Coordinates of C-alpha atoms in Angstrom, one line a residue:
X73 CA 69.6 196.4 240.9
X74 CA 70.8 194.1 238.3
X75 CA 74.5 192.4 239.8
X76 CA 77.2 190.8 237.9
X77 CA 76.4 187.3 238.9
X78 CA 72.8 188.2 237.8
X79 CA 73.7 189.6 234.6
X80 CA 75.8 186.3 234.0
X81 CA 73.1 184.1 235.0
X82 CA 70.7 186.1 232.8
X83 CA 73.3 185.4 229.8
X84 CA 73.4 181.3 230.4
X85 CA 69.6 180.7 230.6
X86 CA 69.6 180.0 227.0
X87 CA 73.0 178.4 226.1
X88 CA 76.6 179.8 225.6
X89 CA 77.6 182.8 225.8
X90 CA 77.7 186.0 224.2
X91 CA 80.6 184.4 222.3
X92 CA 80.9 181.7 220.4
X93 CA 83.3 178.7 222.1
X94 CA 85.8 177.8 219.2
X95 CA 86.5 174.3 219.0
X96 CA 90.4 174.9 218.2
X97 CA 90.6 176.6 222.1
X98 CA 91.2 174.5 224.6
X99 CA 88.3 174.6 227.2
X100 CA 90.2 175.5 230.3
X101 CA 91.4 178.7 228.4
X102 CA 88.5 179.7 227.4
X103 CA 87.0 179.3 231.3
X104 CA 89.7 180.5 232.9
X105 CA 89.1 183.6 230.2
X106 CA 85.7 183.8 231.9
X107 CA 86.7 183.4 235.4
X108 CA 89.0 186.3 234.9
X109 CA 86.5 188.2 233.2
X110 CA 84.1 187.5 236.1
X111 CA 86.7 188.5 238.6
X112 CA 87.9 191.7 236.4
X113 CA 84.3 192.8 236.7
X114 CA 83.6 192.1 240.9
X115 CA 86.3 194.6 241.0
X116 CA 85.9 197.2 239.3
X117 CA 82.0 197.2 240.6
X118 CA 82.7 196.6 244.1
X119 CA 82.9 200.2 245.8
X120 CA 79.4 200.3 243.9
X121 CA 78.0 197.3 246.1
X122 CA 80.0 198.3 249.3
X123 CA 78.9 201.2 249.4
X124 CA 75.0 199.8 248.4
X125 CA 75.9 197.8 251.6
X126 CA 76.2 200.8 254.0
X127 CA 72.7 202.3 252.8
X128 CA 71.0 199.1 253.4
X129 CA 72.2 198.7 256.8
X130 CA 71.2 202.7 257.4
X131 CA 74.2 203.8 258.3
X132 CA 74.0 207.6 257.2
X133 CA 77.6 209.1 258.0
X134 CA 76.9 212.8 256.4
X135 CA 73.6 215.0 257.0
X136 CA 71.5 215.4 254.2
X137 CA 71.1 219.0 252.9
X138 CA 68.0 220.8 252.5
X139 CA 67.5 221.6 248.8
X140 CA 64.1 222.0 246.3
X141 CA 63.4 220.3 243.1
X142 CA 62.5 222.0 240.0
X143 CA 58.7 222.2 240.9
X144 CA 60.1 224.1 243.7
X145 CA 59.7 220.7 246.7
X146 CA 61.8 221.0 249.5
X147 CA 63.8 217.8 250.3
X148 CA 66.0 216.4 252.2
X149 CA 69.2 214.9 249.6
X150 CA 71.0 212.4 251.0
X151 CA 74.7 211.4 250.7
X152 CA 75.1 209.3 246.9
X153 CA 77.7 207.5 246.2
X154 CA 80.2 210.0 245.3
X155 CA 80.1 211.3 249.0
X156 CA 79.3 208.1 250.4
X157 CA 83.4 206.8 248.5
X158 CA 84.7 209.8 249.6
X159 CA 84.1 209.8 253.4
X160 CA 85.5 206.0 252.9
X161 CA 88.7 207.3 251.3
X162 CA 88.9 209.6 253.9
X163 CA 88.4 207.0 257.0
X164 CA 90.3 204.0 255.5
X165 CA 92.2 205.3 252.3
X166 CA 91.6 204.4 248.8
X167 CA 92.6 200.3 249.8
X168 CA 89.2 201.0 252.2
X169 CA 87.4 200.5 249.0
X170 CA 88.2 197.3 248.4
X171 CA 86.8 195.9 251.8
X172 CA 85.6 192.3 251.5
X173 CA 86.5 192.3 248.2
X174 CA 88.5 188.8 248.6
X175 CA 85.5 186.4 249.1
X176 CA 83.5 188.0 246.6
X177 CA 86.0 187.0 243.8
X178 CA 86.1 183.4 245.3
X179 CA 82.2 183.6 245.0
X180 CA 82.1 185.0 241.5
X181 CA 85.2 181.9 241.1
X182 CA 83.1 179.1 242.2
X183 CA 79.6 180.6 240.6
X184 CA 81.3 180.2 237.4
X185 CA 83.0 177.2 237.6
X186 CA 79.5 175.0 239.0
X187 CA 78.1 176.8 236.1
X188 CA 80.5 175.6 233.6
X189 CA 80.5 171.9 234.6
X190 CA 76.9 171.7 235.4
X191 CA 76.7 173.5 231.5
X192 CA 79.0 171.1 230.3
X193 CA 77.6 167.8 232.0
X194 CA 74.4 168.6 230.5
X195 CA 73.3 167.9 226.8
X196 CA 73.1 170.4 224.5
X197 CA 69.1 171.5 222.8
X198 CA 69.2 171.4 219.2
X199 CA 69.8 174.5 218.0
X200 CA 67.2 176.1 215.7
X201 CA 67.1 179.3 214.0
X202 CA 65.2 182.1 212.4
X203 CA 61.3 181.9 213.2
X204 CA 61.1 178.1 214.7
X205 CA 63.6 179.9 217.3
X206 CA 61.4 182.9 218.1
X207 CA 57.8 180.5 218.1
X208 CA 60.0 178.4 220.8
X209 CA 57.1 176.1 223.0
X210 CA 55.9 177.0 226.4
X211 CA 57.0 173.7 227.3
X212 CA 60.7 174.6 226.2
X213 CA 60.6 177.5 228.3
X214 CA 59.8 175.8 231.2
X215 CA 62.2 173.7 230.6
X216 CA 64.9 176.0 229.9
X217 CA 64.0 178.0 233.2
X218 CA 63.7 175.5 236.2
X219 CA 67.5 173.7 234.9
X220 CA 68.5 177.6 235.4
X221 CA 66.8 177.8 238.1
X222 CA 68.1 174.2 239.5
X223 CA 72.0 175.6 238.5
X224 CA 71.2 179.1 240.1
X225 CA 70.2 177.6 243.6
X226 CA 73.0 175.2 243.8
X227 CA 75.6 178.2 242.7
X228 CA 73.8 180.2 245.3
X229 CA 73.8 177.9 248.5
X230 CA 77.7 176.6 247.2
X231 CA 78.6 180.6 247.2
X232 CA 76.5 182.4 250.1
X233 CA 79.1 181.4 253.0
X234 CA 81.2 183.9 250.9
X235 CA 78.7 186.9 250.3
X236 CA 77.9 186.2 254.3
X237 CA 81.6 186.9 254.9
X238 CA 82.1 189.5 252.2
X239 CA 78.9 191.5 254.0
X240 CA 80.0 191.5 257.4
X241 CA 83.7 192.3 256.4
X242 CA 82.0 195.8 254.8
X243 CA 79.6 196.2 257.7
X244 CA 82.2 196.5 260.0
X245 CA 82.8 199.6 258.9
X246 CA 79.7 201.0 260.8
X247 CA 81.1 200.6 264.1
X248 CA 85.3 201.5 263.0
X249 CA 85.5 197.1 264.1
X250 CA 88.1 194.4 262.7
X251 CA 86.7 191.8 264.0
X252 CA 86.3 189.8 260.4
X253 CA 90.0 189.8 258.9
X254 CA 91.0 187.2 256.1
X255 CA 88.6 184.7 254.4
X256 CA 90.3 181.8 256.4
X257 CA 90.0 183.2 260.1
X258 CA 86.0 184.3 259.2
X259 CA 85.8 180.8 258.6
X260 CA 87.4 179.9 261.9
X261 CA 85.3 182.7 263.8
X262 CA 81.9 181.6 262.0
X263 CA 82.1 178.7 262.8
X264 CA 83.3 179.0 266.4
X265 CA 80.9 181.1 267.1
X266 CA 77.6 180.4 265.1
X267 CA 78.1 176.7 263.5
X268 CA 77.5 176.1 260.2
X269 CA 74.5 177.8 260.2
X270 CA 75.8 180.6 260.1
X271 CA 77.2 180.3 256.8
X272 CA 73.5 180.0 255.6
X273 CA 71.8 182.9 257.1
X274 CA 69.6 184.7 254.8
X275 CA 70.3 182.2 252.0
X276 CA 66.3 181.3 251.8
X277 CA 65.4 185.1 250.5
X278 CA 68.5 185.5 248.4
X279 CA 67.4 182.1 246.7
X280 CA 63.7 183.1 246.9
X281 CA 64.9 186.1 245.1
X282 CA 66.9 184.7 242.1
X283 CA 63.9 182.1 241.6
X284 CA 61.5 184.8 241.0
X285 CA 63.9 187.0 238.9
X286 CA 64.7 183.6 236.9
X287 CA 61.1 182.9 236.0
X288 CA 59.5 186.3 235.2
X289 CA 62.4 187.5 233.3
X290 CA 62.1 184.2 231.1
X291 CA 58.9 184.2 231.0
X292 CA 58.0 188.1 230.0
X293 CA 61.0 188.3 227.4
X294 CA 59.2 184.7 225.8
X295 CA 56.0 186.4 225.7
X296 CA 57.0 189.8 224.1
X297 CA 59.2 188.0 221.7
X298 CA 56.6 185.1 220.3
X299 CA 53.4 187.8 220.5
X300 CA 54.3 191.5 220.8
X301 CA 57.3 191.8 218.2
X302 CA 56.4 191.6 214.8
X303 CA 58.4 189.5 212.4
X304 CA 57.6 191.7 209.2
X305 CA 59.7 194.6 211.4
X306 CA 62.9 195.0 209.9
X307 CA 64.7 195.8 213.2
X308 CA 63.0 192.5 215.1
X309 CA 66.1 189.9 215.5
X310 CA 67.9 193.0 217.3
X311 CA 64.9 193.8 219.2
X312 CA 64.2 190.1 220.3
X313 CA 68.1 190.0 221.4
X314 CA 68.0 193.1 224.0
X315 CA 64.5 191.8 225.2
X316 CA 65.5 189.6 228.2
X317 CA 68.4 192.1 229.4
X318 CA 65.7 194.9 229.7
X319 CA 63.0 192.5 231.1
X320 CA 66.1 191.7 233.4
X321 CA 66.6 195.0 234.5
X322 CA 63.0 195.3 235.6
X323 CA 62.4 192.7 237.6
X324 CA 65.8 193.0 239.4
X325 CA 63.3 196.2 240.7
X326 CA 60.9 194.6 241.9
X327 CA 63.0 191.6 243.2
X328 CA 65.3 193.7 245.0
X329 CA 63.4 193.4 248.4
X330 CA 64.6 189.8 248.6
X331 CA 68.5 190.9 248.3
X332 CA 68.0 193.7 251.1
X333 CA 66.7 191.2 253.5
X334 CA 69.5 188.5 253.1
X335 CA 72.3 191.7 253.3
X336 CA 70.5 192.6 256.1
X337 CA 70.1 188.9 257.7
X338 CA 73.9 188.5 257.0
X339 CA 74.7 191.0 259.5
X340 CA 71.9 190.6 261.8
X341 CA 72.9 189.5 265.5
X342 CA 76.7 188.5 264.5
X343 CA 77.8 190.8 267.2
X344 CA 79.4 193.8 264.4
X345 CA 77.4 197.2 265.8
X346 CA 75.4 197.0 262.2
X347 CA 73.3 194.0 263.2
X348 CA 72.7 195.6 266.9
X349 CA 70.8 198.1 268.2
X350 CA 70.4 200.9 268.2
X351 CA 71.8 200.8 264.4
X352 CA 69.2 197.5 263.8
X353 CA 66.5 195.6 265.7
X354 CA 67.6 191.8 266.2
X355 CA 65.2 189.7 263.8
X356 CA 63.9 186.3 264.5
X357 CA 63.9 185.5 261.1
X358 CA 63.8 186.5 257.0
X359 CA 59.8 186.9 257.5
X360 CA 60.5 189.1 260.5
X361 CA 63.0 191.3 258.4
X362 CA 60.7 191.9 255.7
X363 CA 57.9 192.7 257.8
X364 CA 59.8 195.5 259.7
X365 CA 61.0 197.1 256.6
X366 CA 57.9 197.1 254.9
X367 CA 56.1 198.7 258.4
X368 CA 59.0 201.7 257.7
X369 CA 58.5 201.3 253.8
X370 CA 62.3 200.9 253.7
X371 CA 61.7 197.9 251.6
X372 CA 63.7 198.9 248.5
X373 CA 66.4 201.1 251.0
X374 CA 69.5 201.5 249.2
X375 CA 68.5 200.2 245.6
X376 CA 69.7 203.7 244.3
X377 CA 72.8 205.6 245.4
X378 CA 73.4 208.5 243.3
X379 CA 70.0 210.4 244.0
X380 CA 68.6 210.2 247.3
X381 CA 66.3 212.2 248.3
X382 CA 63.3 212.0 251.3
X383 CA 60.5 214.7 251.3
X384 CA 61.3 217.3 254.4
X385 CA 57.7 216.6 255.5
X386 CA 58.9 213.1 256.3
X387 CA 61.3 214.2 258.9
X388 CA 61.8 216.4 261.5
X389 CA 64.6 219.2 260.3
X390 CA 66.0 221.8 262.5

């Protein structure tokens, strides 16, 4: 699933973004434009992710309903996101929505200020155009990528005691708690109770995960723009530009593993009835995760939410 923040970081790996920074505008109008922006947009897609949340963590509150596809299969469809929102509406009101919301903002807030002054404190690639920009160097690209990557893993690690907090203020939901309420007394509790470690837990796959999305995204969209698109094409420049957002969307597939295991780390053993059993084993570590989920191929569980379906064969239905 491709996120906001990865979207953004997707947009910065080679320069400014999608518009142009006019010298007559003061810079801290045109960031604060962009941490609004940013903010705007964690909002308005956070029911999407909450309720993302609640599939990863297996928490199934409706029965899925017998049904056939048009080659006449039975399955087994499972509760999207439509009836996933409304049973939330329903249980905490339309406000219920908007659970954990708060420290996702001051995450998308502080990812898009250490970008900006890490953008800002470094110098600027001379800009070329036309075919010396499409024939870019390897050596460029390499380039390019690992100071994205460098950024992306010191945004992460300065932001992932918020998603932690953000994660576990949705998971309660599984078991009706309130045990996380208000950014400042998750802090407190965190820390009480887990040190600062637990700020950090799952942060190694989540990083792991935005490395490998950095560096084949890059990499493919280089590759299809110097060698598969021809320049005598007429349509090329506007091909070339939508390149790396489709490569981006494909390799946030096959990347997504890496986000289901930190979501599931963040809740894992905190003492909220999502990270417990019977709802979840306790995991020793990431590694541990992964290898539990792949053993009940639930490795990409909850990477779609509007059509869910399991095969009736796969389950026992009375």
């Amino acid at each position: 699933m491709v996120t906001p923040e990865r979207l953004s970081a997707e947009i910065r790996v080679r320069g400014e973004p999608p518009f142009a920074r006019d010298a007559s505008v003061p810079s801290l109008d045109v960031d604060t434009a962009i941490v609004l922006l940013g903010a705007g947009v964690t909002a308005v897609t956070h029911p999407l992710l909450y309720v993302k949340l609640l599939i990863q963590v297996g928490h199934e509150p409706l029965p899925p309903v017998v049904g056939t596809t048009m080659f006449g299969r039975r399955v087994l469809y499972l509760p999207g996101f439509f009836s996933y929102a409304h049973h939330i509406v329903k249980v905490d009101g339309k406000r219920g929505l908007f659970r954990g919301l708060s420290p996702r903002i001051m995450s998308s807030t502080i990812s898009t200020m250490v970008r900006g002054r890490v953008r800002q404190a470094t110098p600027a690639d001379e800009q070329v155009s036309g075919r010396e920009e499409v024939k870019i160097s390897f050596r460029r690209v390499l380039r390019e990528t690992s100071h994205e990557m460098m950024v992306q893993c010191l945004s992460r690690v300065a932001t992932h005691p918020f998603h932690v907090i953000s994660v576990r203020c949705m998971a309660q939901f599984v078991g009706r708690e309130d045990k996380y309420r208000g950014v400042f007394s998750c802090i407190v509790k965190i820390f009480q109770e887990e040190g600062p470690a637990g700020f950090f837990v799952g942060v190694v796959p989540h990083v792991l995960g935005e490395i490998i999305f950095l560096w084949c995204c890059n990499l493919l969209a280089h590759f299809i723009n110097t060698y598969a698109v021809d320049d005598n094409f007429s349509q090329a420049p506007a091909v070339r530009s939508y390149t790396k957002f489709l490569m981006g969307i494909g390799v946030s597939v096959l990347t997504y593993p890496f986000m289901l295991v930190a979501d599931l780390m963040a809740v894992n053993n905190c003492g909220l009835a999502a990270g417990l059993p019977p709802n979840s084993p306790i995991f020793q570590s990431w590694l541990h995760c992964w290898s539990y989920l792949s053993q009940q191929g639930q490795l990409f569980r909850g990477s779609s939410f509007f059509f869910r379906r399991v095969p009736v064969t796969a389950v026992s239905v009375e």
